[in-house]
Amino acid sequence: MKTTAQLKTTEPRKATQLRKTTQPKKTTQLRTLLNSKQLEFLIEAHDGISAKIAEEAGFQGIWGSGLSISAQLGVRDNNEASWTQVLEVVEFMSDATSVPILLDGDTGYGNFNNVQRLVKKLEQRGVAGVCIEDKLFPKTNSFIKGTAQPLADMDEFCGKIKAGKDAQSDDDFVLIARVEAFIAGWGLSQALRRAQAYYDAGADGILIHSALRVPDEVLAFKREWGDRAPVVIVPTKYYATPTEVFRDAGFSIAIWANQLLRASVTMTQKVAQQLMVEQNLLNVEDKIVPVAEIFRLQGVAEHAEAEQRYLPQNGGGIRTVLLAASRGIELGQFTKDKPKCMVNLQGQPLLSRIVEEHHSVGIQDITVVRGYKKEVVNLPGLDFVDNDDYDTTGELVSLSRGLQELPQDGQDWIIGYGDVLFKKYILQMLSGVDHDFVVIIDSSQHRQTQQIRPDYVACSLPDSTQAFYQHVYLQQITPDLPDQEICGIWTGLLKVSQQGQQKLRDTLNTLLQSEQVRQQGRMPTLINRLISDGHRVHVLYIKGHWLDIDQVEDLFKAGSF
Ligand code: SPV
Ligand code: MG
């Protein structure tokens, strides 16, 4: 029996494997997209979560849009966010994804020297490429008085491109030169002249931008340019153009440059306005993702796995399921308008005492299965699952409902009742052991129990000093044991490790095929079946220190418990 906290051993080789990836480098991925013979797509993202959503949607690359990143920071697309602030955002985006990011590097945030530093920093942070445009710092978004915007000196801009290419240490890092000649109203020949100069200076591709509602400028450019180098477009303004046109023209990449930002603004405005008017969450709840989806996108499951791997398993990785669906008719008037778990014990509901015990040993995650008068069972910080058939079904149906809702988060489970109090050391003991199934048995209560159908147990060894040092296994829980075989009484606590959870689910599902079990099945039925199926149920002995609230007099006992 292991009663101390255990740190699972970690094989160093496994840790290394976790970091390895079979995918090509992000720089190589981006270069492959750029040189692909078919039209490829990048979609804008502006923070970690939008980048992750873009990748999950299937996009093979992301545009780190200057417009969107500055907008999500609440500033203008005029280099108001410093380049290091942009770098920080794009680093979060890169960390959150495995597809390459092409950063919209505006004008390079300065001269050739700034571009060199930018390229080095982007490489360090896992960004696959940068696009720089031939305007002047501080730039303005191309769709705001574009023709009023001066263009950079062509030779000076070529120097920036050369500097950027010289600075990269990874051969596949991509530098795209963005030609703003159409935006500034300088026409096709200037666009072509500049594109050729930038290509000669070492640019890996050309982004040709246009603010027209039709694709005429970019198509004219591509016709003249041919296949000298890959050409990238941003069809924000000429959005009505069929994508087939871009494909036929032979463009390399189309960038959907701001649609995710705009979509989130649409929803954010809608929901904010609705909540302002309605002062109630009811009508918006179903229109927005559940919090669980946010957790998923944040990678909470991965974190839970890591906790299992790296943290001592001393109660942090446990979820308790409390069965609390029945009324507790034996308590008469006390449970007329509330279930037993909510009866008052010195000014506090019984359930709240149980929750406090759990919190005091570091168990925060508690799921309560409600039934009778469920609306009254509403303590904060708990997860609730309902068995609305509590009147016609037994506690195994409640358990099954509860388990259906549990997150797959790698936690062990403690299954207990919403009407049983324990001293906290008992929960601590249970948290510290690492077997598939463990039950707590009270060896001090034999025939003197008040229970109507007592959960007597037979075990492989009765409680003794010897039992403390050895594994003790449960053999059976039943009210019908001969005196000499009784080793104690089951307290209602069962711990199930991660490894045991599927076995427990399978056994429970099999049992629930029987209508009789559905109607009357109790936890001992399940535990006995696990044993008869060959699973080992470990026993931890205690002597007292728990109280099953079964009768009115127990309410008074609880006061001094
Ligand atoms: C961006 O997304 O920031 C761009 C494209 O640079 S545009 O807004 O069209 O200039
Ligand atoms: Mg931009």
XYZ file of N, CA and C in Angstrom, residues 140 165 169 187 201 210 220 256 355 371 538:
33
model
N 0.698 54.016 -43.287
C -0.743 54.056 -43.039
C -1.345 52.897 -43.814
N 17.650 39.471 -46.330
C 18.052 38.148 -46.812
C 19.408 37.747 -46.219
N 19.221 33.121 -41.012
C 20.164 32.006 -40.852
C 19.561 30.718 -41.410
N 0.841 53.304 -61.173
C 0.605 52.570 -62.424
C 1.430 51.307 -62.615
N 16.948 41.965 -55.967
C 17.617 42.194 -54.674
C 17.532 40.968 -53.769
N -3.677 46.048 -54.458
C -4.556 46.937 -55.204
C -5.778 47.262 -54.360
N -3.436 42.543 -64.619
C -2.543 43.158 -65.619
C -1.090 42.935 -65.207
N -6.546 35.989 -47.351
C -7.785 36.538 -46.775
C -7.314 37.350 -45.560
N -18.147 19.654 0.750
C -17.313 20.369 -0.223
C -16.095 20.969 0.485
N -31.184 15.369 -8.165
C -32.447 14.776 -8.624
C -33.583 15.504 -7.923
N -8.869 -2.607 -3.868
C -8.026 -2.476 -2.673
C -8.812 -1.897 -1.510
